[in-house]
XYZ file of C-alpha atoms in Angstrom:
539
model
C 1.219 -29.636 3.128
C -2.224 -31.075 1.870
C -3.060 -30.765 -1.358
C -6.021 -29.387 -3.067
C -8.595 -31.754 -3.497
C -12.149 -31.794 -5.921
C -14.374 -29.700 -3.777
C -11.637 -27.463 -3.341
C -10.925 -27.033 -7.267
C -14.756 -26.488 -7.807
C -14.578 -23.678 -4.929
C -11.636 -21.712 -6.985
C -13.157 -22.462 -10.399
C -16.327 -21.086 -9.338
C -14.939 -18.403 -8.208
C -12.405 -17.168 -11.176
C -16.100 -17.907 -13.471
C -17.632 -15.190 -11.117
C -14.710 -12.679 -11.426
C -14.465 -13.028 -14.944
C -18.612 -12.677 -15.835
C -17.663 -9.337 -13.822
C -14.364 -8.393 -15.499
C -16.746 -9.055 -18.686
C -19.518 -7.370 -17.728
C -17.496 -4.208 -16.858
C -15.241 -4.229 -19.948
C -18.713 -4.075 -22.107
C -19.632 -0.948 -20.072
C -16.644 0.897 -20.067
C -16.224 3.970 -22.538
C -12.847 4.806 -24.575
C -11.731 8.010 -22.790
C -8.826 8.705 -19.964
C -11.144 9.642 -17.338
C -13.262 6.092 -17.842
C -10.283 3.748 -18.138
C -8.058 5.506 -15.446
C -10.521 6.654 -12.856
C -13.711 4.478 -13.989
C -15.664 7.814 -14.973
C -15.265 9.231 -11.804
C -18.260 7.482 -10.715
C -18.117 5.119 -8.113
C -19.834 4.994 -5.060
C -17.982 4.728 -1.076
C -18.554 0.837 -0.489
C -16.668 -0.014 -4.208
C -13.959 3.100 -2.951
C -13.134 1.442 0.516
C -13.093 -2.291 -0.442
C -10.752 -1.004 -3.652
C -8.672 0.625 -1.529
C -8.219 -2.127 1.463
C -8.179 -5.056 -1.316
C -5.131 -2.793 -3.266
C -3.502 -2.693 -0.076
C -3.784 -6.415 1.506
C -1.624 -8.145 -1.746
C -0.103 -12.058 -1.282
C 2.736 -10.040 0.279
C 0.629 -8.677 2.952
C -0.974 -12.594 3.763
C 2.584 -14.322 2.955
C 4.591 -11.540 4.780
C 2.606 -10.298 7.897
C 2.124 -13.865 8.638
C 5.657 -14.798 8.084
C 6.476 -11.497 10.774
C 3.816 -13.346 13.347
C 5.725 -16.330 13.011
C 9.101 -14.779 12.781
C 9.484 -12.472 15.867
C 8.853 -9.733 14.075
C 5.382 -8.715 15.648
C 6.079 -5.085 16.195
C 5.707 -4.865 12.077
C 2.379 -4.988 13.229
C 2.185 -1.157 13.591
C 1.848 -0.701 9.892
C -1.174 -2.298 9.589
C -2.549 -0.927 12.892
C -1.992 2.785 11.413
C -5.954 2.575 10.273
C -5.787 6.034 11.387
C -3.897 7.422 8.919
C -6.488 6.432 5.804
C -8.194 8.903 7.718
C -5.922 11.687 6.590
C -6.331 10.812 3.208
C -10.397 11.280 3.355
C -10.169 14.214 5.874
C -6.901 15.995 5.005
C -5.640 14.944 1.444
C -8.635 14.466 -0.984
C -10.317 17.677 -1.026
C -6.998 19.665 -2.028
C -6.861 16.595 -4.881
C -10.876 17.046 -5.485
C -10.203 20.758 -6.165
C -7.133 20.784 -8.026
C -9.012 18.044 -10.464
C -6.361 16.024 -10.851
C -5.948 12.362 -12.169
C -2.266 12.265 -10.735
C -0.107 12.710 -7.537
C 2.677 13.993 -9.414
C -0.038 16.352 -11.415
C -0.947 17.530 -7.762
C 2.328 18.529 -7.609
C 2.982 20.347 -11.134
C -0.357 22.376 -9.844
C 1.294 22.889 -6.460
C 4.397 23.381 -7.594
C 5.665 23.477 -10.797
C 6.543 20.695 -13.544
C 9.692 19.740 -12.351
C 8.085 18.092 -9.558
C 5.555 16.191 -11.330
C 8.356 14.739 -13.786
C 10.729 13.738 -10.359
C 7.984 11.644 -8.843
C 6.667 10.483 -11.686
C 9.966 8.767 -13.236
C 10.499 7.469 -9.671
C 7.151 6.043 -8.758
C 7.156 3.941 -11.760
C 10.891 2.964 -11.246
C 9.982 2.600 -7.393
C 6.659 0.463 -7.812
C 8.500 -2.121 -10.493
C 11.248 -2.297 -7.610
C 8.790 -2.962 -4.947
C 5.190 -3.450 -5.248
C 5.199 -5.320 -8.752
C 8.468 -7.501 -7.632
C 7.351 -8.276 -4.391
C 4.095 -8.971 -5.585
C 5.093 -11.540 -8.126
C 7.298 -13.356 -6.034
C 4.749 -13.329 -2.595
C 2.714 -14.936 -5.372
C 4.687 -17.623 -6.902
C 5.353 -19.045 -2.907
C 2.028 -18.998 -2.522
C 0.590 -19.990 -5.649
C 3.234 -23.117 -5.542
C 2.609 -24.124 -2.665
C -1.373 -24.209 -2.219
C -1.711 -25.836 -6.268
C 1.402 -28.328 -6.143
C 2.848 -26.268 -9.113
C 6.629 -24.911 -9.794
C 7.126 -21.343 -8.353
C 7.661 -20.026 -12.322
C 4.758 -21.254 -13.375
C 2.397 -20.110 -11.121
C 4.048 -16.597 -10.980
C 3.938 -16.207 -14.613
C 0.716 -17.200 -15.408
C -1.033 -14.871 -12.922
C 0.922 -11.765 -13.732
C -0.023 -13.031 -17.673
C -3.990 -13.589 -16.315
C -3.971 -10.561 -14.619
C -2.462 -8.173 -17.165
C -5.527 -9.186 -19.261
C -8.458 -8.016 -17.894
C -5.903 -4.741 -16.527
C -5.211 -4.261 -20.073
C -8.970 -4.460 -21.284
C -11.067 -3.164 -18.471
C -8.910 -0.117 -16.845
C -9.766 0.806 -13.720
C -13.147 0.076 -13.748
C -12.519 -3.835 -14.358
C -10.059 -3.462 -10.791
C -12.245 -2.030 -8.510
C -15.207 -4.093 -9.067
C -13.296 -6.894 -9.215
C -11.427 -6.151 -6.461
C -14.580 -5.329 -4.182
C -15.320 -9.225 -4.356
C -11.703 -10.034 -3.174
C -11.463 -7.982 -0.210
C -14.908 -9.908 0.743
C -13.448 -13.552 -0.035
C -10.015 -12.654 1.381
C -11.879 -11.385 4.449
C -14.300 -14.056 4.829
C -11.340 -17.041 4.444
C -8.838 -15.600 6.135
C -11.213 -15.093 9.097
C -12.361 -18.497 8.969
C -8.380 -19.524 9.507
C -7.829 -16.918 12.637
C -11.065 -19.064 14.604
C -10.289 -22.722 13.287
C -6.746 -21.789 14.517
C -7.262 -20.122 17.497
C -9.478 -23.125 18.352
C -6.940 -25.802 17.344
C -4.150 -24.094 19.671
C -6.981 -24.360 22.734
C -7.432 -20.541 22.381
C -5.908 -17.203 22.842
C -4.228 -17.971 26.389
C -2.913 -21.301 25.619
C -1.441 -19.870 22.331
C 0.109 -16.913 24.794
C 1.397 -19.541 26.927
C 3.116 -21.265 24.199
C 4.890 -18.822 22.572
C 5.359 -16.913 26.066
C 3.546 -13.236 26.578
C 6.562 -11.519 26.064
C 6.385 -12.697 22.091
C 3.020 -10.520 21.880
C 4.276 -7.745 22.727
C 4.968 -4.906 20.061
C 6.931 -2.391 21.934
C 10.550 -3.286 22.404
C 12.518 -0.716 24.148
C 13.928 2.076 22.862
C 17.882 0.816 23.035
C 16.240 -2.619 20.962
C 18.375 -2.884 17.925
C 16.018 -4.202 15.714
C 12.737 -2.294 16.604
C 13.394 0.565 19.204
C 9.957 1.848 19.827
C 10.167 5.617 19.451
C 11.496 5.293 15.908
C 8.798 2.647 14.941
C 6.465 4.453 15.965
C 8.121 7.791 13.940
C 8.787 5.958 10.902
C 5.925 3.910 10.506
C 3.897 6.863 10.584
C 5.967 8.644 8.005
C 5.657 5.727 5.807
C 2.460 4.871 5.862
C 1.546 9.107 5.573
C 3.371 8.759 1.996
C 1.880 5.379 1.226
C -2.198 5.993 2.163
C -1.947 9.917 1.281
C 0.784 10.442 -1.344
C 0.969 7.392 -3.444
C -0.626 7.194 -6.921
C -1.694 3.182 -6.114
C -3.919 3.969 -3.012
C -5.162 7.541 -3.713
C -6.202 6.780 -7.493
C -9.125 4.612 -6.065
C -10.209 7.369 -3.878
C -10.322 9.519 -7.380
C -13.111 7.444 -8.517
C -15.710 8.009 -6.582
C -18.618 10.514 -7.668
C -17.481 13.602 -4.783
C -16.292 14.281 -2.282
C -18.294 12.930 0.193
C -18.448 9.601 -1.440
C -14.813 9.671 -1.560
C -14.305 10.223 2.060
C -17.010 7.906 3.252
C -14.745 5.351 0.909
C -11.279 6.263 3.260
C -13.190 5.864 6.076
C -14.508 2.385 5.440
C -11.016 1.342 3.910
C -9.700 2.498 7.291
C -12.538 0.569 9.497
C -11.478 -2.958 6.994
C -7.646 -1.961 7.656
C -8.141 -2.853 11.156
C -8.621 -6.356 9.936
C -4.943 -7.542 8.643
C -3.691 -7.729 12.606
C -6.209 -10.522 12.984
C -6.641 -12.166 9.765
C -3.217 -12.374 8.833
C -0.483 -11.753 11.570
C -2.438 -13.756 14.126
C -2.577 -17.007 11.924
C 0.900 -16.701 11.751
C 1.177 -16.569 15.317
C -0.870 -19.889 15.554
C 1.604 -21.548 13.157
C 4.528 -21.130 14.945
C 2.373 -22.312 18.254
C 1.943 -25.585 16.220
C 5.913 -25.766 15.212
C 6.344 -25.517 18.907
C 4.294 -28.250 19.871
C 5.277 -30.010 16.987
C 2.136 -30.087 15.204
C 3.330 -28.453 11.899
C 6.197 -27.828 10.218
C 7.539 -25.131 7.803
C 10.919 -24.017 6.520
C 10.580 -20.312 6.436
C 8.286 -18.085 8.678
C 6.929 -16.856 4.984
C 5.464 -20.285 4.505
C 3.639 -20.312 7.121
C 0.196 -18.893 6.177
C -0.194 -21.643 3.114
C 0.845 -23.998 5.276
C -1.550 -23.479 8.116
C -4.201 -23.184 5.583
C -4.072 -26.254 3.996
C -3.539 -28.263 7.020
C -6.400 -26.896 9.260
C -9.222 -26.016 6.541
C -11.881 -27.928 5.335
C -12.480 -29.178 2.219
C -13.977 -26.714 -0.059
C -13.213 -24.118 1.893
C -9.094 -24.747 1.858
C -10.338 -24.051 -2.195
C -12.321 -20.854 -1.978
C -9.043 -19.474 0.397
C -6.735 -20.479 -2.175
C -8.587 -18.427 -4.709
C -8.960 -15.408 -2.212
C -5.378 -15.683 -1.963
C -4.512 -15.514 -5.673
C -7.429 -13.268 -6.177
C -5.569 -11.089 -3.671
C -2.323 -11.631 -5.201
C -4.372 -10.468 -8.622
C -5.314 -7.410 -7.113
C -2.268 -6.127 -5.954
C -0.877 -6.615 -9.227
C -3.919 -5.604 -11.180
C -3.624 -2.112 -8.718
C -0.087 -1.499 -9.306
C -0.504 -2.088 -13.512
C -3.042 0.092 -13.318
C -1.379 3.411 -11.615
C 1.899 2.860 -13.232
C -0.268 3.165 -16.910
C -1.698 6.112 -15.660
C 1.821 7.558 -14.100
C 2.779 6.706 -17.795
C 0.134 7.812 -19.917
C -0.915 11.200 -17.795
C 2.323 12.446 -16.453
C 4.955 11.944 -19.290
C 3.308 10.700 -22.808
C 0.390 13.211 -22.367
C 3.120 15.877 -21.475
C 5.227 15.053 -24.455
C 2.326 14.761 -26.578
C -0.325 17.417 -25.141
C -2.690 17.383 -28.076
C -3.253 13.184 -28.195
C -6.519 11.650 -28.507
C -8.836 10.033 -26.024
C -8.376 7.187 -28.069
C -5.150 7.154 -28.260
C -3.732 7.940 -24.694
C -6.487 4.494 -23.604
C -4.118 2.941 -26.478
C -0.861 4.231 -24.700
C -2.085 2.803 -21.370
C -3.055 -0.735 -22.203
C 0.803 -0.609 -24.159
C 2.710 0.821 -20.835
C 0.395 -1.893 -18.240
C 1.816 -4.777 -21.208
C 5.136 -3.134 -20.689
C 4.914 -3.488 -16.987
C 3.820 -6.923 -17.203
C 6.976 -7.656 -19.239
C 9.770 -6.077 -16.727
C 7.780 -7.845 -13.666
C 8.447 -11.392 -15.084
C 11.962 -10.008 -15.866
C 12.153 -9.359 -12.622
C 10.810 -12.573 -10.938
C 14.369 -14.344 -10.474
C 16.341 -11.233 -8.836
C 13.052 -11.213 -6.461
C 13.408 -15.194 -5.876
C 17.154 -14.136 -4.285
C 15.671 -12.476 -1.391
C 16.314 -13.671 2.310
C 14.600 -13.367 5.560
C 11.295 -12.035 6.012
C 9.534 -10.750 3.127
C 7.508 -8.006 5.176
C 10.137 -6.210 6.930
C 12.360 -5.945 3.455
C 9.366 -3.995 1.901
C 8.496 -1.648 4.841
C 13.092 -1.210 5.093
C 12.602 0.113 1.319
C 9.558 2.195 1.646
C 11.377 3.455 4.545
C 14.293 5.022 2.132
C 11.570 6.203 -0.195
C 8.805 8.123 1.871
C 10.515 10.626 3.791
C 11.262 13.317 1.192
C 7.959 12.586 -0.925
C 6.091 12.864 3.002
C 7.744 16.415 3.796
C 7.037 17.954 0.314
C 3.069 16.996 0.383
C 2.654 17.624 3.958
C 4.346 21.308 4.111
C 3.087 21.960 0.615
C -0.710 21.783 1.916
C -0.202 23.043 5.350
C 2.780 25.814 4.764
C 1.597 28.323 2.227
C 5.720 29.740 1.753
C 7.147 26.186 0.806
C 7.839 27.210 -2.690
C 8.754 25.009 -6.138
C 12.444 25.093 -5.368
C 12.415 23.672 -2.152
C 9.993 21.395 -3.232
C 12.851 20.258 -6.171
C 15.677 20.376 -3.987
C 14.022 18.104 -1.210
C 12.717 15.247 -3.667
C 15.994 14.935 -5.648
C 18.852 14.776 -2.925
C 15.915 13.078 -0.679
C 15.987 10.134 -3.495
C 20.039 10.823 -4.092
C 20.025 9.732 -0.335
C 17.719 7.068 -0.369
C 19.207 5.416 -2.973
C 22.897 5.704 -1.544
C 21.601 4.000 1.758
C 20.206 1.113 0.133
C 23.909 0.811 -1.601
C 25.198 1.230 1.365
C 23.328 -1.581 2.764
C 23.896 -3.618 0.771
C 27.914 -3.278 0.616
C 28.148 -2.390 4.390
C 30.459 -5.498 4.863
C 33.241 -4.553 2.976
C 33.339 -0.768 4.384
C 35.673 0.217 7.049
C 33.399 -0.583 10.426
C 34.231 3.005 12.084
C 33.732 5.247 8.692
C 30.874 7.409 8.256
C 29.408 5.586 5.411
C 29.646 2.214 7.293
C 27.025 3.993 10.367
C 25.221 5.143 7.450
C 24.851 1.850 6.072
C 24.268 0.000 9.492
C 22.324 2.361 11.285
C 18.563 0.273 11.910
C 16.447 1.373 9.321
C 13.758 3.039 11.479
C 15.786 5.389 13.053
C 17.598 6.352 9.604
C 13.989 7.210 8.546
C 13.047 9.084 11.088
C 15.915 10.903 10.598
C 16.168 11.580 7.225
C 12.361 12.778 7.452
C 13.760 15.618 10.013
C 16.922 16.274 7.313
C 13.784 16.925 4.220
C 11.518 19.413 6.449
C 14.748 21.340 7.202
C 15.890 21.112 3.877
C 12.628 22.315 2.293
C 12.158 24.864 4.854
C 15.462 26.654 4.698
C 15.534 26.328 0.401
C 12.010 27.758 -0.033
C 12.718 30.592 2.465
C 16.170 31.280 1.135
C 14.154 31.848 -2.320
C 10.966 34.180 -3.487
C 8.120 33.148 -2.280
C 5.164 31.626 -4.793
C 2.475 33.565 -5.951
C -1.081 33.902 -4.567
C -2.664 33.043 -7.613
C -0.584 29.771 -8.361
C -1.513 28.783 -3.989
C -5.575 29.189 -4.766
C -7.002 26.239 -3.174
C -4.006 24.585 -2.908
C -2.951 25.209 0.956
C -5.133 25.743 3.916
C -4.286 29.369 4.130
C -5.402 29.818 0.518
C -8.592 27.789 0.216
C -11.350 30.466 -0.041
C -15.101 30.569 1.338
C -17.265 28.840 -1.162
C -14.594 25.978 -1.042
C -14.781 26.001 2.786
C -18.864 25.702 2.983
C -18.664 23.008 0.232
C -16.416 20.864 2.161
C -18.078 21.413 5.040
C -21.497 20.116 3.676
C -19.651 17.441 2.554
C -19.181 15.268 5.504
C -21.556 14.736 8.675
C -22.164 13.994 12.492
C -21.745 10.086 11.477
C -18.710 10.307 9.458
C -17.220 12.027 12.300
C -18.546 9.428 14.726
C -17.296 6.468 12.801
C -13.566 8.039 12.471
C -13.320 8.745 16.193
C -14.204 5.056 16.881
C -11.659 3.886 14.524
C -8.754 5.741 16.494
C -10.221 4.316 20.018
C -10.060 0.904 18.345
C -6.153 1.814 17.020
C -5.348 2.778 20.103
C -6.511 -0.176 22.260
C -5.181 -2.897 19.883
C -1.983 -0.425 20.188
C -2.188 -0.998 24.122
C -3.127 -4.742 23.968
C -0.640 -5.791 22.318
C 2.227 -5.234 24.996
C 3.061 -8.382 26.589
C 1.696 -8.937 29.183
């Protein structure tokens, strides 16, 4: 590992002096009400919208972990970030039912949809889900990076960006992320590009890098008898997944919420979606290139996480290794910033606002900015629990999301498109869907010391993309036979709400919401999915 030098320390402390004359800039600006500090007054246009959403997504865990799969042998993790498609659904499927319902909230979606049992299930367990996953991954992608590129212990780099970034959170809202986080995505972007073609051209290029690491190592589809990544069920459960996390979840859909309409809102899915086809090359291929260099003996790293800091400050340039290494934390800010963010909103809208219905503007900002500090607080908590985990920090998140999408995926998806899935189903499906998420991850855990040819042993063992494509098929059923075992909801609570309900003005406003282009542009970004699909296959 190199060490940062002076140009390199000018690069990042320009860099934090231009994000913070924004953060400033926007805090000034912003007004004290709910819909300006959660949603940044509704009034953002599709460029802010798409590079919010792809910055929210790509977090240090995305350029520590889909770097460490490249490097680890875990390339068919690759799918997740190839699913570009599925943004898509958000813009085209999701948002105008959230548009029209007017809602600041997934689980408010669902109280309208539904009833408020819903909305009180997923919001309890989005907050308790993010501070298990996004916040405590986040922190802990961050401290190996941020101790590694800045020579600093992991503690104190981890604690003094989830400190730096609970700041401006706390003071600017919303509007202080996005903008801030539109400037990421372009450094992160720019830098990490930069690495993919001084690597590729260290390694002699894409063949000799094949021939090093052998074809077959490219090659994303494993069979479907693979015990680690049998192809159907990757394919299944990656989809199912990434449905809940692009469509469903609070974190990505509350940028989508900002924009001015509907049309800016889509246009903002769609260009998230066209910079989501990015990741494969900016971040899993430079992983790739690191382990060429192991091979060959060029470079050396302990664990396959290590080995996008690594490869970064050993092959960049001066002053550029600098303005990388504050993409990187910028990125790690984001993610973080994101995450504060929604679960403050989660907080503020969905159970203080419900407890309280007649609170202040002023007072529900006040309630926010307490819960993000709150947040802050558990995710340093949290920090040396996170520092325990082994192996590949990519595959352990998509494993958990894996346990946590399927019943949240069945109940939005048949809720929109099937007009007779009613409140109870709804209710049933999302509690003993997270009663049985929760027991697998036990089970995992304590599979060891179970009796190998029990029940709850091939429970616990079974590979964790065919247990969620499973359990996916056990919610549908579930919800199915519940709602039509009870009375069906009402026409007037369905208005809008399903496709079989959404009436004619709503129809010829949605349709003059979107044209010939936007079309155009999403139909080129599933050819370009499905070709990087069908490169990718070894040979």
């Amino acid at each position: 590992m190199q060490t940062l030098d002076t140009f390199d320390w000018i690069a990042i402390s320009m860099y934090f002096l231009v994000l913070l004359g924004i953060a400033l800039w926007v805090i000034r600006k912003k007004e004290n009400n709910t819909e300006d500090y959660f949603l940044a007054g509704r009034n953002v246009g599709w460029f802010v919208v798409g590079a919010s959403i792809f910055a929210s997504n790509i977090g240090s865990e995305h350029v520590v972990g889909l770097a460490g799969a490249g490097a680890g042998d875990r390339l068919p993790m690759l799918i997740y970030e190839i699913q570009a498609w599925i943004v898509l659904i958000l813009g085209w499927v999701f948002l105008p039912f959230y548009a029209r319902a007017g809602v600041f909230t997934m689980p408010e979606f669902l109280e309208k949809r539904f009833d408020a049992r819903a909305r009180w299930i997923l919001s309890v367990f989005s907050i308790v889900a993010y501070v298990l996953t996004k916040i405590s991954v986040t922190i802990y992608a961050g401290g190996v990076v941020v101790s590694a590129l800045l020579g600093i212990d992991f503690w104190t780099g981890a604690i003094a960006t989830v400190v730096l970034t609970g700041i401006y959170t706390v003071l600017g809202g919303m509007r202080a992320v996005v903008y801030t986080e539109t400037l990421q995505a372009i450094i992160l972007v720019i830098g990490a590009a930069a690495l993919t073609f001084i690597g590729l051209d260290h390694v002699g290029g894409w063949e000799s890098m094949k021939e090093t690491v052998t074809p077959e190592y490219l090659n994303m589809w494993r069979s479907a008898s693979d015990p680690d990544f049998p192809w159907p069920s990757l394919l299944i459960a990656s989809t199912i997944t990434g449905i809940w996390y692009w469509c469903t979840d609070q974190y990505i859909v509350q940028r989508a919420l900002t924009a001015k309409n509907i049309k800016e809102g889509r246009r903002g899915t769609i260009f998230g979606a066209l910079l989501k086809l990015f990741p494969v090359f900016l971040f899993l291929i430079p992983g790739v290139i690191a382990l060429t260099l192991k091979m060959r003996g060029e470079l050396h790293w302990d664990s396959p996480d290590e080995a996008f800091p690594v490869l970064m400050s050993n092959l960049l340039p001066s002053g550029l290794r600098g303005l990388v290494a504050a993409g990187l934390l910028a990125a790690l800010m984001s993610s973080l910033a994101s995450v504060f963010n929604s679960c403050s909103t989660l907080f503020t809208v969905d159970i203080y606002k419900k407890l309280r219905p007649n609170a202040p503007e002023k007072k529900l900002v006040r309630t926010g900015q307490i819960a993000t500090i709150i947040v802050v607080i558990i995710g340093i908590i949290w920090i040396p629990i996170m520092a325990n985990i082994s192996g590949v920090l990519y595959e352990y998140l998509q494993s958990v999301q894996s346990y946590i999408a399927p019943p949240i995926t069945a109940v939005f998806l048949l809720g929109i498109f099937h007009k007779r899935i009613n409140s109870q189903g709804a209710f049933v499906t999302m509690v003993v869907g997270f009663i049985v998420g929760a027991l697998r991850i036990v089970l995992e855990l304590v599979k060891d010391s179970l009796d190998p040819g029990s029940f709850w042993f091939l429970l616990g063992d079974m590979n964790f993309l065919s247990f969620a494509s499973w359990f996916f098929l056990f919610c549908i059923i579930l919800i199915v036979v519940v709602s039509y075992a009870t009375p069906a909801p009402s026409d007037e609570k369905l208005k809008n709400l399903t496709y079989a309900t959404i009436s004619d003005e709503e129809r010829k406003k949605n349709k003059s919401s979107y044209n010939w282009k936007d079309i155009a542009i999403s139909v080129i970004i599933i050819a370009i999915v499905a070709y990087v699909m069908i490169w990718f296959n070894g040979k």
